Coordinates of C-alpha atoms and ligand atoms in Angstrom, one line a residue:
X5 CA 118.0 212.5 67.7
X6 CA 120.0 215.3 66.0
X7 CA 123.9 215.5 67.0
X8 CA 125.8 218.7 66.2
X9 CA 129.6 218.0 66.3
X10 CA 132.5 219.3 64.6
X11 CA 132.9 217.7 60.5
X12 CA 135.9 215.2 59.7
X13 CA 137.0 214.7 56.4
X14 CA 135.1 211.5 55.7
X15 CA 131.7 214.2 55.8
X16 CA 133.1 215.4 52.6
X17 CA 130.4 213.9 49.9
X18 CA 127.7 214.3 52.6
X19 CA 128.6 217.9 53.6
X20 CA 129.0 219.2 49.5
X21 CA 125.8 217.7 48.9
X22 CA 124.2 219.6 51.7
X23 CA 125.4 222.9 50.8
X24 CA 124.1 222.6 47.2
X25 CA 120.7 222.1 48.6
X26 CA 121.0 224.7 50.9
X27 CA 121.5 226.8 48.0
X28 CA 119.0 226.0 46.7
X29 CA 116.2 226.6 49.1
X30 CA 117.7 229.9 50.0
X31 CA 118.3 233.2 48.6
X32 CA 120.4 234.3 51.5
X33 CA 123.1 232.0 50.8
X34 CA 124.4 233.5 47.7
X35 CA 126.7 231.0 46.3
X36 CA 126.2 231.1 42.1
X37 CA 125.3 227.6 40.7
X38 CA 128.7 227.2 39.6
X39 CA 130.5 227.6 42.7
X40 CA 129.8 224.0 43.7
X41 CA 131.9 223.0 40.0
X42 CA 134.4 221.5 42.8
X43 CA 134.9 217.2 43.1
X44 CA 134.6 215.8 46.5
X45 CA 138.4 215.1 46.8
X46 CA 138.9 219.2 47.1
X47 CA 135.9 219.1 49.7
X48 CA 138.1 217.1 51.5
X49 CA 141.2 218.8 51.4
X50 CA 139.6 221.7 52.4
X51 CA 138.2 220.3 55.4
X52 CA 141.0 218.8 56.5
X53 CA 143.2 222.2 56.3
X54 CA 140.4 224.0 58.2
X55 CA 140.6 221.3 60.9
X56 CA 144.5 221.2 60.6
X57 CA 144.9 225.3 61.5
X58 CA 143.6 226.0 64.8
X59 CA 140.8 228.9 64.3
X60 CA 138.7 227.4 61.5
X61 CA 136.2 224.8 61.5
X62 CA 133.0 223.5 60.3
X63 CA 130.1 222.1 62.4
X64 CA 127.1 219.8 61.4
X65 CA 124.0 219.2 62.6
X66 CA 123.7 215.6 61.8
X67 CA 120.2 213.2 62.3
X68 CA 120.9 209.7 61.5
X69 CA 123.3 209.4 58.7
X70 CA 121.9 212.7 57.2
X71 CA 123.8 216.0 57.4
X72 CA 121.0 218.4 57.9
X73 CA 123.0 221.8 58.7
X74 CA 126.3 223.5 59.2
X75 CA 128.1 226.4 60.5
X76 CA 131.5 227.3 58.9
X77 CA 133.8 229.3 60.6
X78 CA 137.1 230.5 59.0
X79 CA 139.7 232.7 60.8
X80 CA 142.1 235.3 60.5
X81 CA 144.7 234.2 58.2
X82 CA 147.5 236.4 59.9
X83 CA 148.6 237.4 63.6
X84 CA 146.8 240.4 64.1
X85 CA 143.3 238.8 62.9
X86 CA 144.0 235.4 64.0
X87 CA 141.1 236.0 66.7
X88 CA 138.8 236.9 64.7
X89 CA 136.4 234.3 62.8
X90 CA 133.8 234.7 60.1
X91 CA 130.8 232.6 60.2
X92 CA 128.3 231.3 58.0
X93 CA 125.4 229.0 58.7
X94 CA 122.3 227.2 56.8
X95 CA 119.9 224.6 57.7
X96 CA 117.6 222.4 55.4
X97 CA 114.1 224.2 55.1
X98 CA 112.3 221.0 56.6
X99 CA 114.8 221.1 59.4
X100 CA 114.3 224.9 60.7
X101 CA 112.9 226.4 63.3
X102 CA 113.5 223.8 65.3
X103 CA 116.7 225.0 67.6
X104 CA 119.7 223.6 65.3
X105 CA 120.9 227.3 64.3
X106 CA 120.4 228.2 67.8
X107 CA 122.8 225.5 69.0
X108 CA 125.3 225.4 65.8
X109 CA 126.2 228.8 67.1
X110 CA 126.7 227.8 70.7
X111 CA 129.2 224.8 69.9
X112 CA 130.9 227.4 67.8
X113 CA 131.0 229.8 70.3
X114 CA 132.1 227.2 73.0
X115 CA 134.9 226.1 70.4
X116 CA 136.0 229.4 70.1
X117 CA 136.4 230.0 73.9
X118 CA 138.4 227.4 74.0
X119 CA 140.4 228.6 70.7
X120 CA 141.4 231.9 72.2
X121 CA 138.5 233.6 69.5
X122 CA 137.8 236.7 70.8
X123 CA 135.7 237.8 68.1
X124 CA 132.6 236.0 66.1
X125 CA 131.5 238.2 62.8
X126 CA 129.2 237.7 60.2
X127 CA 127.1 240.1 57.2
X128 CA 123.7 239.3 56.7
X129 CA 121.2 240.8 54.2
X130 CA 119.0 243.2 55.8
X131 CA 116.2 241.6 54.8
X132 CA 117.1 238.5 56.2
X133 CA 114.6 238.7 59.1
X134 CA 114.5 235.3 60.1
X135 CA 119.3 235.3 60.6
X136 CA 118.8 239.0 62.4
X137 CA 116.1 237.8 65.0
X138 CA 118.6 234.6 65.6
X139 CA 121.7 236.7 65.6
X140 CA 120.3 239.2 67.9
X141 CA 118.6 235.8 70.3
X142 CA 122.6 235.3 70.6
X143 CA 123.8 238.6 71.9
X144 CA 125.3 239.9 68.2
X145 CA 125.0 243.5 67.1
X146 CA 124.7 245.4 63.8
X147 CA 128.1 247.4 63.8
X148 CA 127.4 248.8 60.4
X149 CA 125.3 248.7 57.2
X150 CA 126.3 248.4 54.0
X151 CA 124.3 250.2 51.2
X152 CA 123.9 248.1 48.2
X153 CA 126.5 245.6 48.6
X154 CA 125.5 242.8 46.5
X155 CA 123.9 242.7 43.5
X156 CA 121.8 239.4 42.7
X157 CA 119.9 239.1 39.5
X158 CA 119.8 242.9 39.0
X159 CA 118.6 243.6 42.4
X160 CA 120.7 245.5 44.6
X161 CA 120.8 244.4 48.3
X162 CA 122.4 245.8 51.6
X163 CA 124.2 244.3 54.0
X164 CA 124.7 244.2 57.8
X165 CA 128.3 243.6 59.5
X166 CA 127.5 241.8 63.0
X167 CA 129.4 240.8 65.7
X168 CA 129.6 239.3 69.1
X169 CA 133.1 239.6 71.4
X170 CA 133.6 236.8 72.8
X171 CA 134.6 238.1 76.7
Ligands
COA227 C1 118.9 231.4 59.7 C2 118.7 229.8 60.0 C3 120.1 229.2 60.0 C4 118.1 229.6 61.4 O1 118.1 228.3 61.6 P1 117.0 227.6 62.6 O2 117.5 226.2 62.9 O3 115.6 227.7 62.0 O4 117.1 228.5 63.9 P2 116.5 228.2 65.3 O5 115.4 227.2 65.2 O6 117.6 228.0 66.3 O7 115.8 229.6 65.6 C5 116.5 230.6 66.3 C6 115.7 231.9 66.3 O8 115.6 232.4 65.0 C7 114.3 233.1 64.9 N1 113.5 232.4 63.9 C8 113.7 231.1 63.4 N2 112.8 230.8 62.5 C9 112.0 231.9 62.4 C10 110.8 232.2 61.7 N3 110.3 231.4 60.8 N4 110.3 233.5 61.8 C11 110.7 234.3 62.7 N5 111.8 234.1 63.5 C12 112.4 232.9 63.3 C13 113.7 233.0 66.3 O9 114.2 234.2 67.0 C14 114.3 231.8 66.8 O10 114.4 231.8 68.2 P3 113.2 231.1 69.1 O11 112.9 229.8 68.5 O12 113.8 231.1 70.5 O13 112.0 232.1 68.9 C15 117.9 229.2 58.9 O14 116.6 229.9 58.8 C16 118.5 229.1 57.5 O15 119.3 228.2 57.2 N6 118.2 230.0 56.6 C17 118.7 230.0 55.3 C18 120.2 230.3 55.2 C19 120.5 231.6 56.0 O16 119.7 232.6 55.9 N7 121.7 231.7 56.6 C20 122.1 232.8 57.3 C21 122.9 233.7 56.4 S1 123.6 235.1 57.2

């Protein structure tokens, strides 16, 4: 049975482990190698500083002992975008297609209802076919395209800004 719940601190080791191999299997994630340089202790203080402030989180999708996915959702650092929360979400390749991002971005949107978040947002590459067709499954829209705004391994990439108001 796979459980999706919010992350405690003590997923730390777990949760770092499975974003490095997320990377990995993905180019849409587009963390460099080094961005993982980080030891499990600061893992843990940042978890426990995005479950400390009250519009930021992390969930997990989480099959026996083994964290298989996550969405991470960090808000509005200030009053007049405290509403608003970015997300981010992966899954483990031999774990897709199988409903988790589907319902990763429910308990997020459930915990945002109850966080007064008014507003979900998110950039995806364009060419990420797979993320739109989820997105749009959830009732998100394209607000805008960015032209060339990454550049990974020489290859420039666009971007689009999404959404979903939370009403
Ligand atoms: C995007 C991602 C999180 C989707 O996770 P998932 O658990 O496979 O998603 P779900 O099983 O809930 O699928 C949801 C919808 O996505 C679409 N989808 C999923 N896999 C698909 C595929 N292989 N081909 C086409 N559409 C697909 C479908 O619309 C699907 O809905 P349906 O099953 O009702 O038809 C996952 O593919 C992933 O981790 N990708 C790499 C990282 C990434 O791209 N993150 C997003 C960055 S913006």
């Amino acid at each position: 049975m796979i459980n999706v719940r919010e992350i405690s601190p003590d997923d730390a080791a777990a949760y770092w482990q499975l974003r490095q191999q997320i990377d990995r299997e993905t180019e849409f994630l587009r963390f460099e190698p080094d961005h993982w340089l980080v030891t499990t202790q600061r893992v843990r203080e940042r978890i426990e500083l995005m479950l400390a402030t009250d519009n930021q989180t992390i969930f997990v999708a989480e099959m026996a002992t083994q964290l298989i996915g996550f969405l991470w959702a960090g808000g509005g650092l200030y009053r007049h975008n405290h509403h608003r929360v970015h997300i981010l979400l992966g899954v483990l390749q031999a774990y897709q297609r199988q409903g988790l991002g589907t319902r990763l971005l429910k308990a997020c949107e459930g915990w945002g209802r109850g966080h007064a978040i008014q507003r979900l947002e998110l950039s995806v590459m364009t060419h990420n076919f797979v993320a739109l067709a989820l997105y749009h499954k959830l009732g998100f829209q394209i607000e805008s395209t960015a032209p060339y705004a990454l550049c990974l391994d020489g290859k420039y990439i666009d971007l689009h800004y999404m959404s979903k108001v939370l009403t």
